[in-house]
Short mmCIF file of C-alpha atoms and ligand atoms in Angstrom, two decimals:
data_model
loop_
_atom_site.label_atom_id
_atom_site.label_comp_id
_atom_site.label_asym_id
_atom_site.label_seq_id
_atom_site.Cartn_x
_atom_site.Cartn_y
_atom_site.Cartn_z
CA UNK A 1 47.78 24.41 -7.64
CA UNK A 2 46.73 24.72 -3.92
CA UNK A 3 43.77 22.87 -2.37
CA UNK A 4 40.40 24.79 -2.81
CA UNK A 5 39.02 26.13 -0.01
CA UNK A 6 35.11 26.29 0.29
CA UNK A 7 32.78 27.94 2.54
CA UNK A 8 31.98 26.13 5.84
CA UNK A 9 29.17 23.62 5.99
CA UNK A 10 25.70 25.08 6.62
CA UNK A 11 26.99 28.75 5.37
CA UNK A 12 25.77 30.51 2.35
CA UNK A 13 27.17 33.17 -0.20
CA UNK A 14 24.60 35.54 -0.97
CA UNK A 15 25.42 36.30 -4.50
CA UNK A 16 24.98 39.42 -6.34
CA UNK A 17 21.80 38.36 -8.06
CA UNK A 18 20.06 37.42 -4.69
CA UNK A 19 20.96 40.64 -2.83
CA UNK A 20 17.99 42.51 -4.43
CA UNK A 21 15.45 40.07 -3.24
CA UNK A 22 16.96 40.71 0.03
CA UNK A 23 17.22 44.33 0.01
CA UNK A 24 13.58 44.55 -0.96
CA UNK A 25 12.52 42.37 1.64
CA UNK A 26 14.43 44.64 4.17
CA UNK A 27 13.03 47.78 2.74
CA UNK A 28 9.43 46.04 3.11
CA UNK A 29 10.10 45.17 6.52
CA UNK A 30 11.26 48.79 7.66
CA UNK A 31 8.28 50.23 6.27
CA UNK A 32 5.83 47.81 7.94
CA UNK A 33 7.79 48.04 11.30
CA UNK A 34 8.47 51.58 11.35
CA UNK A 35 4.95 52.80 10.60
CA UNK A 36 3.98 50.78 13.64
CA UNK A 37 6.51 52.90 15.90
CA UNK A 38 9.32 50.05 15.95
CA UNK A 39 12.86 51.39 15.80
CA UNK A 40 15.87 49.73 14.71
CA UNK A 41 18.37 48.21 17.02
CA UNK A 42 21.79 46.43 16.19
CA UNK A 43 23.46 44.26 19.09
CA UNK A 44 26.73 42.89 18.83
CA UNK A 45 27.29 39.29 16.87
CA UNK A 46 29.01 37.87 20.29
CA UNK A 47 27.89 38.21 23.83
CA UNK A 48 28.57 36.77 27.11
CA UNK A 49 27.89 32.77 26.96
CA UNK A 50 25.89 33.42 30.16
CA UNK A 51 23.32 35.55 28.43
CA UNK A 52 21.94 32.88 26.30
CA UNK A 53 22.32 30.23 29.10
CA UNK A 54 20.15 32.32 31.38
CA UNK A 55 18.13 34.03 28.61
CA UNK A 56 17.39 31.04 26.21
CA UNK A 57 17.61 28.16 29.01
CA UNK A 58 19.92 25.46 29.75
CA UNK A 59 17.58 22.70 28.64
CA UNK A 60 16.99 23.89 25.28
CA UNK A 61 18.79 22.24 22.35
CA UNK A 62 20.27 25.71 21.48
CA UNK A 63 22.11 26.07 24.68
CA UNK A 64 23.00 22.31 24.81
CA UNK A 65 24.25 21.68 21.67
CA UNK A 66 23.93 24.29 19.07
CA UNK A 67 25.91 27.35 20.16
CA UNK A 68 29.31 28.60 18.67
CA UNK A 69 31.01 29.19 22.04
CA UNK A 70 34.74 30.00 22.51
CA UNK A 71 37.13 31.69 24.91
CA UNK A 72 38.43 35.14 23.79
CA UNK A 73 42.39 35.66 24.50
CA UNK A 74 41.38 37.61 27.77
CA UNK A 75 39.61 34.07 28.73
CA UNK A 76 36.05 35.36 28.63
CA UNK A 77 33.44 32.91 27.39
CA UNK A 78 31.70 34.37 24.42
CA UNK A 79 28.76 33.04 22.00
CA UNK A 80 27.99 33.97 18.57
CA UNK A 81 24.34 34.88 19.03
CA UNK A 82 22.07 32.15 18.42
CA UNK A 83 18.83 34.36 18.63
CA UNK A 84 18.06 38.03 19.03
CA UNK A 85 15.77 38.30 21.88
CA UNK A 86 18.15 37.90 24.82
CA UNK A 87 20.54 40.42 23.59
CA UNK A 88 17.81 43.30 22.80
CA UNK A 89 16.61 42.46 26.59
CA UNK A 90 20.24 42.96 27.83
CA UNK A 91 20.42 46.32 25.74
CA UNK A 92 17.14 47.26 27.02
CA UNK A 93 18.52 47.08 30.72
CA UNK A 94 21.91 48.13 29.95
CA UNK A 95 20.85 51.46 28.55
CA UNK A 96 18.10 52.06 31.16
CA UNK A 97 15.38 51.87 28.20
CA UNK A 98 12.82 51.39 31.11
CA UNK A 99 13.01 55.26 31.69
CA UNK A 100 11.49 55.82 28.21
CA UNK A 101 7.65 55.63 27.21
CA UNK A 102 6.71 51.93 27.08
CA UNK A 103 6.61 49.90 25.35
CA UNK A 104 9.74 50.29 23.63
CA UNK A 105 9.33 48.71 20.23
CA UNK A 106 12.52 47.51 18.53
CA UNK A 107 13.49 45.72 15.38
CA UNK A 108 16.78 44.04 14.06
CA UNK A 109 17.94 42.36 11.21
CA UNK A 110 21.26 40.39 10.85
CA UNK A 111 23.06 37.01 10.94
CA UNK A 112 22.79 34.40 13.73
CA UNK A 113 24.32 31.32 14.14
CA UNK A 114 23.48 27.62 15.37
CA UNK A 115 25.19 24.40 14.95
CA UNK A 116 22.53 22.61 13.45
CA UNK A 117 22.36 19.78 10.98
CA UNK A 118 22.57 21.43 8.01
CA UNK A 119 19.57 21.04 5.27
CA UNK A 120 17.48 22.96 2.94
CA UNK A 121 16.09 25.94 4.93
CA UNK A 122 18.20 25.11 8.08
CA UNK A 123 21.72 26.78 8.04
CA UNK A 124 24.61 27.40 10.52
CA UNK A 125 24.44 30.82 9.69
CA UNK A 126 21.22 32.31 8.81
CA UNK A 127 19.45 35.77 8.88
CA UNK A 128 16.61 36.72 11.07
CA UNK A 129 14.41 39.85 10.99
CA UNK A 130 12.97 40.39 14.46
CA UNK A 131 10.83 42.62 16.55
CA UNK A 132 10.50 42.88 19.91
CA UNK A 133 7.89 45.00 22.32
CA UNK A 134 9.05 45.50 25.89
CA UNK A 135 7.21 46.88 28.78
CA UNK A 136 3.56 46.15 28.14
CA UNK A 137 1.61 42.99 29.20
CA UNK A 138 -1.31 44.16 27.13
CA UNK A 139 -2.86 41.55 24.84
CA UNK A 140 -2.94 44.01 21.91
CA UNK A 141 0.86 44.07 21.91
CA UNK A 142 0.58 40.18 21.07
CA UNK A 143 -1.96 40.57 18.68
CA UNK A 144 -0.22 43.52 16.85
CA UNK A 145 3.13 41.39 16.93
CA UNK A 146 1.52 38.49 15.35
CA UNK A 147 -0.53 40.99 12.91
CA UNK A 148 2.85 42.84 11.92
CA UNK A 149 4.73 39.30 10.89
CA UNK A 150 1.58 38.30 9.34
CA UNK A 151 1.36 41.53 6.96
CA UNK A 152 4.94 41.48 6.44
CA UNK A 153 4.95 37.83 4.89
CA UNK A 154 1.87 38.45 2.90
CA UNK A 155 3.01 41.63 1.42
CA UNK A 156 6.34 40.09 0.23
CA UNK A 157 4.46 37.34 -1.29
CA UNK A 158 5.35 34.39 0.92
CA UNK A 159 3.28 31.71 -0.24
CA UNK A 160 0.86 29.16 1.68
CA UNK A 161 0.99 30.69 4.94
CA UNK A 162 -0.70 29.41 8.19
CA UNK A 163 -0.73 31.19 11.62
CA UNK A 164 -0.61 29.02 14.40
CA UNK A 165 -1.17 30.43 17.91
CA UNK A 166 -1.26 28.89 21.32
CA UNK A 167 -0.92 29.97 25.28
CA UNK A 168 1.50 28.54 27.50
CA UNK A 169 0.16 30.41 30.60
CA UNK A 170 2.33 31.73 33.07
CA UNK A 171 4.62 29.67 35.17
CA UNK A 172 1.80 28.89 37.80
CA UNK A 173 -0.36 27.76 35.33
CA UNK A 174 2.37 25.63 33.69
CA UNK A 175 3.43 23.84 37.13
CA UNK A 176 0.43 22.08 37.63
CA UNK A 177 0.27 21.08 34.01
CA UNK A 178 4.20 20.03 34.00
CA UNK A 179 3.25 17.86 36.72
CA UNK A 180 0.33 16.14 35.08
CA UNK A 181 2.41 15.92 31.76
CA UNK A 182 5.32 14.27 33.57
CA UNK A 183 2.88 11.92 35.22
CA UNK A 184 1.41 10.84 31.75
CA UNK A 185 5.02 10.61 30.26
CA UNK A 186 6.26 8.44 33.20
CA UNK A 187 3.33 6.15 32.79
CA UNK A 188 4.16 5.51 29.37
CA UNK A 189 8.09 5.76 29.69
CA UNK A 190 8.63 2.26 27.89
CA UNK A 191 6.92 3.76 24.60
CA UNK A 192 9.02 7.21 24.55
CA UNK A 193 12.22 7.81 22.75
CA UNK A 194 15.46 7.75 24.83
CA UNK A 195 16.00 11.81 24.38
CA UNK A 196 12.34 12.43 25.70
CA UNK A 197 12.43 10.06 28.43
CA UNK A 198 15.89 11.59 29.50
CA UNK A 199 13.98 14.81 29.34
CA UNK A 200 10.82 14.31 31.46
CA UNK A 201 12.19 16.16 34.46
CA UNK A 202 14.02 18.85 32.57
CA UNK A 203 11.74 19.73 29.52
CA UNK A 204 8.52 17.46 29.19
CA UNK A 205 6.86 19.89 26.79
CA UNK A 206 9.47 19.30 24.19
CA UNK A 207 7.95 15.57 23.94
CA UNK A 208 5.24 17.51 21.52
CA UNK A 209 7.99 18.18 19.34
CA UNK A 210 9.27 14.86 18.81
CA UNK A 211 8.98 12.66 15.47
CA UNK A 212 9.66 9.32 17.28
CA UNK A 213 6.53 7.11 16.36
CA UNK A 214 6.15 5.63 20.04
CA UNK A 215 6.46 9.22 21.43
CA UNK A 216 3.90 10.78 19.25
CA UNK A 217 1.46 7.86 20.31
CA UNK A 218 2.01 8.77 23.81
CA UNK A 219 1.62 12.49 23.06
CA UNK A 220 -1.62 11.92 21.18
CA UNK A 221 -3.23 11.14 24.53
CA UNK A 222 -1.47 13.64 26.59
CA UNK A 223 -3.13 16.24 28.75
CA UNK A 224 -3.22 19.85 27.12
CA UNK A 225 -1.81 22.97 28.52
CA UNK A 226 -5.01 25.19 27.46
CA UNK A 227 -7.15 22.74 30.04
CA UNK A 228 -4.97 24.21 32.92
CA UNK A 229 -4.52 27.90 32.16
CA UNK A 230 -5.80 29.86 35.15
CA UNK A 231 -8.65 32.42 34.60
CA UNK A 232 -6.18 35.43 33.66
CA UNK A 233 -4.21 33.69 31.39
CA UNK A 234 -7.20 32.14 29.60
CA UNK A 235 -8.81 35.75 29.47
CA UNK A 236 -5.38 37.30 28.38
CA UNK A 237 -5.27 34.47 25.59
CA UNK A 238 -8.81 35.15 24.37
CA UNK A 239 -8.43 38.68 24.17
CA UNK A 240 -5.39 38.27 22.10
CA UNK A 241 -7.74 36.03 19.73
CA UNK A 242 -10.44 38.68 19.78
CA UNK A 243 -8.17 41.36 18.57
CA UNK A 244 -6.80 39.04 15.89
CA UNK A 245 -10.36 38.37 14.62
CA UNK A 246 -11.17 42.19 14.72
CA UNK A 247 -8.00 42.56 12.37
CA UNK A 248 -9.14 39.86 10.04
CA UNK A 249 -6.02 37.66 10.55
CA UNK A 250 -6.67 34.09 10.02
CA UNK A 251 -5.16 31.73 12.29
CA UNK A 252 -5.46 28.21 13.97
CA UNK A 253 -5.12 27.39 17.45
CA UNK A 254 -2.65 24.74 17.99
CA UNK A 255 -2.64 23.56 21.53
CA UNK A 256 0.59 21.55 21.15
CA UNK A 257 2.83 24.30 19.78
CA UNK A 258 6.17 23.98 21.42
CA UNK A 259 8.76 26.83 20.91
CA UNK A 260 12.45 25.82 20.91
CA UNK A 261 13.19 28.41 23.58
CA UNK A 262 12.63 28.30 27.43
CA UNK A 263 11.70 32.03 27.91
CA UNK A 264 7.91 31.92 26.72
CA UNK A 265 4.88 32.45 28.92
CA UNK A 266 1.30 33.22 27.61
CA UNK A 267 1.01 33.51 23.80
CA UNK A 268 3.36 31.51 21.39
CA UNK A 269 2.79 31.55 17.71
CA UNK A 270 4.58 30.33 14.57
CA UNK A 271 3.98 31.13 10.81
CA UNK A 272 4.33 28.30 8.81
CA UNK A 273 4.54 27.97 4.78
CA UNK A 274 3.34 24.82 2.70
CA UNK A 275 6.15 26.03 0.44
CA UNK A 276 8.60 24.51 2.57
CA UNK A 277 9.47 21.04 3.23
CA UNK A 278 10.25 19.89 7.16
CA UNK A 279 11.62 23.39 8.18
CA UNK A 280 8.16 25.04 7.36
CA UNK A 281 8.52 27.85 9.98
CA UNK A 282 9.11 31.05 8.16
CA UNK A 283 8.72 32.63 11.98
CA UNK A 284 7.79 32.41 15.38
CA UNK A 285 8.01 34.43 18.72
CA UNK A 286 5.74 35.14 21.88
CA UNK A 287 5.64 36.64 25.31
CA UNK A 288 8.56 36.46 27.48
CA UNK A 289 7.69 38.15 30.66
CA UNK A 290 10.19 37.00 32.89
CA UNK A 291 13.24 37.13 30.59
CA UNK A 292 14.22 40.75 31.42
CA UNK A 293 14.43 39.89 35.24
CA UNK A 294 16.14 36.54 34.60
CA UNK A 295 19.19 38.38 32.98
CA UNK A 296 19.17 40.91 35.90
CA UNK A 297 16.69 43.82 34.74
CA UNK A 298 13.75 45.28 36.34
CA UNK A 299 10.79 42.77 36.03
CA UNK A 300 9.37 43.82 32.46
CA UNK A 301 7.16 41.94 30.01
CA UNK A 302 7.98 41.54 26.47
CA UNK A 303 6.55 40.13 23.29
CA UNK A 304 8.23 39.44 20.02
CA UNK A 305 9.19 37.47 17.07
CA UNK A 306 11.89 36.41 14.48
CA UNK A 307 11.41 35.28 11.05
CA UNK A 308 14.41 33.58 8.86
CA UNK A 309 15.18 35.58 5.69
CA UNK A 310 16.35 32.60 3.60
CA UNK A 311 13.15 30.50 4.52
CA UNK A 312 10.62 33.69 3.74
CA UNK A 313 12.59 33.61 0.29
CA UNK A 314 12.43 30.07 -0.19
CA UNK A 315 8.73 30.40 0.28
CA UNK A 316 8.53 32.87 -2.66
CA UNK A 317 8.56 35.98 -0.55
CA UNK A 318 10.51 38.77 -2.26
CA UNK A 319 8.69 42.05 -3.39
CA UNK A 320 9.16 42.85 -6.97
CA UNK A 321 12.36 44.79 -7.08
CA UNK A 322 13.69 47.22 -10.04
CA UNK A 323 17.29 47.75 -10.54
CA UNK A 324 18.36 51.18 -10.58
CA UNK A 325 18.25 52.48 -14.31
CA UNK A 326 21.22 52.75 -16.25
CA UNK A 327 20.79 56.30 -18.06
CA UNK A 328 24.21 56.47 -19.64
CA UNK A 329 26.78 53.98 -20.94
CA UNK A 330 30.01 55.48 -21.97
CA UNK A 331 32.32 53.70 -24.14
CA UNK A 332 36.03 53.55 -23.75
CA UNK A 333 38.95 53.89 -24.07
CA UNK A 334 38.70 55.89 -20.72
CA UNK A 335 40.39 59.03 -20.44
CA UNK A 336 39.93 61.99 -18.27
CA UNK A 337 37.16 63.13 -20.31
CA UNK A 338 35.27 60.03 -20.27
CA UNK A 339 35.79 59.78 -16.39
CA UNK A 340 34.33 63.27 -15.81
CA UNK A 341 31.50 62.69 -18.07
CA UNK A 342 30.27 59.76 -15.79
CA UNK A 343 31.26 61.72 -12.51
CA UNK A 344 29.09 64.70 -13.80
CA UNK A 345 26.23 62.56 -14.85
CA UNK A 346 26.17 60.79 -11.56
CA UNK A 347 26.26 64.26 -9.61
CA UNK A 348 23.10 65.27 -11.99
CA UNK A 349 21.45 62.17 -10.34
CA UNK A 350 21.80 59.88 -13.36
CA UNK A 351 22.73 56.16 -13.46
CA UNK A 352 26.17 56.16 -15.39
CA UNK A 353 28.55 53.51 -16.39
CA UNK A 354 31.93 53.12 -18.07
CA UNK A 355 33.16 50.65 -20.27
CA UNK A 356 35.97 49.11 -18.24
CA UNK A 357 36.60 46.14 -20.48
CA UNK A 358 38.15 47.89 -23.88
CA UNK A 359 35.16 46.89 -25.75
CA UNK A 360 34.77 47.43 -29.54
CA UNK A 361 31.61 49.34 -30.43
CA UNK A 362 29.80 46.37 -31.20
CA UNK A 363 30.78 44.87 -27.85
CA UNK A 364 29.86 48.49 -26.29
CA UNK A 365 26.12 48.16 -27.83
CA UNK A 366 25.88 44.39 -26.56
CA UNK A 367 26.81 45.32 -23.00
CA UNK A 368 24.48 48.49 -22.88
CA UNK A 369 21.59 46.16 -24.24
CA UNK A 370 22.49 43.72 -21.40
CA UNK A 371 22.24 46.53 -18.65
CA UNK A 372 19.24 48.08 -20.61
CA UNK A 373 20.99 51.59 -20.77
CA UNK A 374 19.17 54.35 -22.18
CA UNK A 375 21.95 56.19 -23.89
CA UNK A 376 25.42 55.07 -25.22
CA UNK A 377 27.91 57.85 -25.76
CA UNK A 378 31.29 57.93 -27.22
CA UNK A 379 33.72 60.56 -27.91
CA UNK A 380 34.77 61.52 -31.80
CA UNK A 381 38.56 61.98 -32.54
CA UNK A 382 37.39 65.85 -32.58
CA UNK A 383 36.38 65.70 -29.11
CA UNK A 384 32.76 65.77 -29.69
CA UNK A 385 30.38 63.30 -28.71
CA UNK A 386 27.71 61.11 -30.10
CA UNK A 387 24.63 59.90 -28.05
CA UNK A 388 22.63 57.00 -29.50
CA UNK A 389 19.16 56.68 -27.61
CA UNK A 390 18.61 52.93 -27.53
CA UNK A 391 14.89 53.42 -27.11
CA UNK A 392 14.58 54.61 -30.66
CA UNK A 393 15.48 58.21 -30.62
CA UNK A 394 17.87 59.60 -32.72
CA UNK A 395 21.67 59.99 -32.50
CA UNK A 396 22.74 63.25 -31.19
CA UNK A 397 25.69 65.01 -31.65
CA UNK A 398 27.12 67.38 -28.62
CA UNK A 399 29.84 69.80 -29.05
CA UNK A 400 31.76 68.32 -25.68
CA UNK A 401 31.12 66.28 -22.74
CA UNK A 402 29.72 69.22 -20.65
CA UNK A 403 27.24 69.63 -23.25
CA UNK A 404 25.94 66.04 -22.94
CA UNK A 405 24.99 66.15 -19.40
CA UNK A 406 23.85 69.94 -19.75
CA UNK A 407 21.68 69.85 -22.68
CA UNK A 408 20.89 66.33 -23.43
CA UNK A 409 20.61 64.21 -20.43
CA UNK A 410 19.30 67.02 -18.36
CA UNK A 411 17.11 68.41 -21.22
CA UNK A 412 14.11 66.90 -22.50
CA UNK A 413 15.94 63.60 -23.13
CA UNK A 414 15.49 62.04 -19.86
P1 LIG B 501 13.37 30.57 16.48
O1 LIG B 501 11.80 30.05 16.26
O2 LIG B 501 14.46 29.90 17.17
O3 LIG B 501 12.78 32.02 17.38
O4 LIG B 501 13.75 31.38 15.05
C1 LIG B 501 12.84 32.30 14.46
C2 LIG B 501 12.95 31.76 12.80
O5 LIG B 501 14.43 31.68 12.45
C3 LIG B 501 12.40 30.55 12.42
O6 LIG B 501 11.13 30.58 12.26
C4 LIG B 501 13.39 30.21 11.19
O7 LIG B 501 12.40 31.06 10.14
C5 LIG B 501 14.66 30.94 11.50
N1 LIG B 501 15.63 30.03 11.81
C6 LIG B 501 15.82 29.53 12.85
N2 LIG B 501 17.03 28.63 12.81
C7 LIG B 501 17.30 28.56 11.72
C8 LIG B 501 18.12 27.75 10.91
N3 LIG B 501 19.17 27.20 11.44
N4 LIG B 501 18.40 28.13 9.69
C9 LIG B 501 17.47 28.91 9.26
N5 LIG B 501 16.51 29.61 9.63
C10 LIG B 501 16.57 29.47 10.97
C11 LIG B 501 13.47 32.88 17.67
O8 LIG B 501 14.77 33.09 17.35
C12 LIG B 501 13.27 33.92 18.87
N6 LIG B 501 14.33 34.86 19.28
C13 LIG B 501 12.16 34.58 18.24
C14 LIG B 501 11.43 35.51 19.13
C15 LIG B 501 11.76 36.93 19.27
N7 LIG B 501 10.84 35.23 20.42
C16 LIG B 501 10.50 36.58 20.89
N8 LIG B 501 11.03 37.47 20.38
#
C-alpha cells in the first residue's frame, strides 16, 4: 500500500456534521450585517505581496514571518492573504468606490493563511468573517462596528464574552508616546527579552504583548498611550465610549491593548471569550485612517473588524440549526419510476431521498428512521405504491407514482 497522505499541519477539514453550524453562523452574520447596510464583497485568495507589506506593515509578525509567499510562473511575488482589510481597501480604490455614497460598508467571509505555530484555536488556514466601513471618521462608525460584532457573537451564543476597547490616537499623538515608551524600554533594556529589545526602534508597542517575565515587569511601569492622546483623539474616543454606553454594550477600557497589525489609529478593540485558552480573541479590529492612502488611494478613513469562525465555534457560538426535513424516503431497487417519483417530489418542494444501497425493507425503515423521514414509499409488483406514515398515520395505497405526489404528499398529508 502507498503511504497515506495527510492534510498539512495547521489546516482542518470541515466535515459534513460541522458544516451546518458554519452555515448557520454565516446566515446569522448576513442578517446582522446586511440589515445594518453592509454588502458582501469577495476578493482574491492571493494578492501582490506588496499589498500586505505596505498595508499590514513591515514590522509585524505577519509580514516578517507568517506569510505564504511565492513567485508565480510569471515571476510575480504573490501572497496568500493573511487578512482581509488591505484587500478590501485595494478593491475600494481599484473600483473607484470613493465615488459612491460614503461610508461604503462591506463584509466578507472566507479562508485566510498565516504560518503560525499551530495549536487549539490557531491554524495556518482559518476562516474569518469581517466587516469594513470606508469613508467616514465619525465615532458612530466605530461604535456601530463594535456593536455589530458584539451582537453577532451574542446572538450565536458565544460564551464568556468580554469587549476590550482602547485608543491608539493618531500618529501625531503616538509619535510623542513612542518616544516616551522607547525611552522607558531603553532604560530597562537589560530586563527585556531579546525579541523586544531588538524591536525597540521598529515597534516598541508590541512589548505590551510579550509574555516574557522580565518584559512584563518592565511594562507594568511603562507610560500609557492614553495619557498622550491629543484633545481631538481623546474627544473621538470618549464619543465612541458614550455611544457604546447608549447602546448598552458592556466593555472594558484596556489601555495596553495592542493589535498585531500596523495600520491602526484611534479606536482599537478585541472581543475575548473565557471559553478559550491562550488564543482567546474571537475577533478584533479598529480604525485605519491612513491605510487607503498607504496603498495608493485618495486619503480615506476606515474602520472594521474580523472574527475567526473556528474560534467562534469553539466558544460555543453556533445558532441552532435544523437540517432540511426528509418528507419522503423511496425504497429501491431504483428504476425509472422511483427516480421520477423523487424528481417530482422535489419539484413539488418536498425533501426526498432514494435508497441507493439496495437495502432490504427492514434496512429501508432503519435508514428512514435515521433520517427522520416522514413517509417511506415502495412500489408493489403491480405498479401501485404503498406509503407508510412514520408519524403514526396509516399506510396508504396509491394507484401509481403520480398519485403519490399529487394526492398524498401535496394533499392533506403534509
Ligand atoms: P486579527 O486580529 O489578526 O485582525 O484577526 C481577527 C481574528 O481572526 C482573530 O481575533 C481570530 O479570531 C482570527 N484569527 C487570526 N489568526 C488566526 C489563526 N491563525 N487561527 C485561527 N484564527 C485566527 C485582522 O485580521 C484584521 N484584518 C481585522 C480588521 C478588520 N481590522 C480592521 N478591519
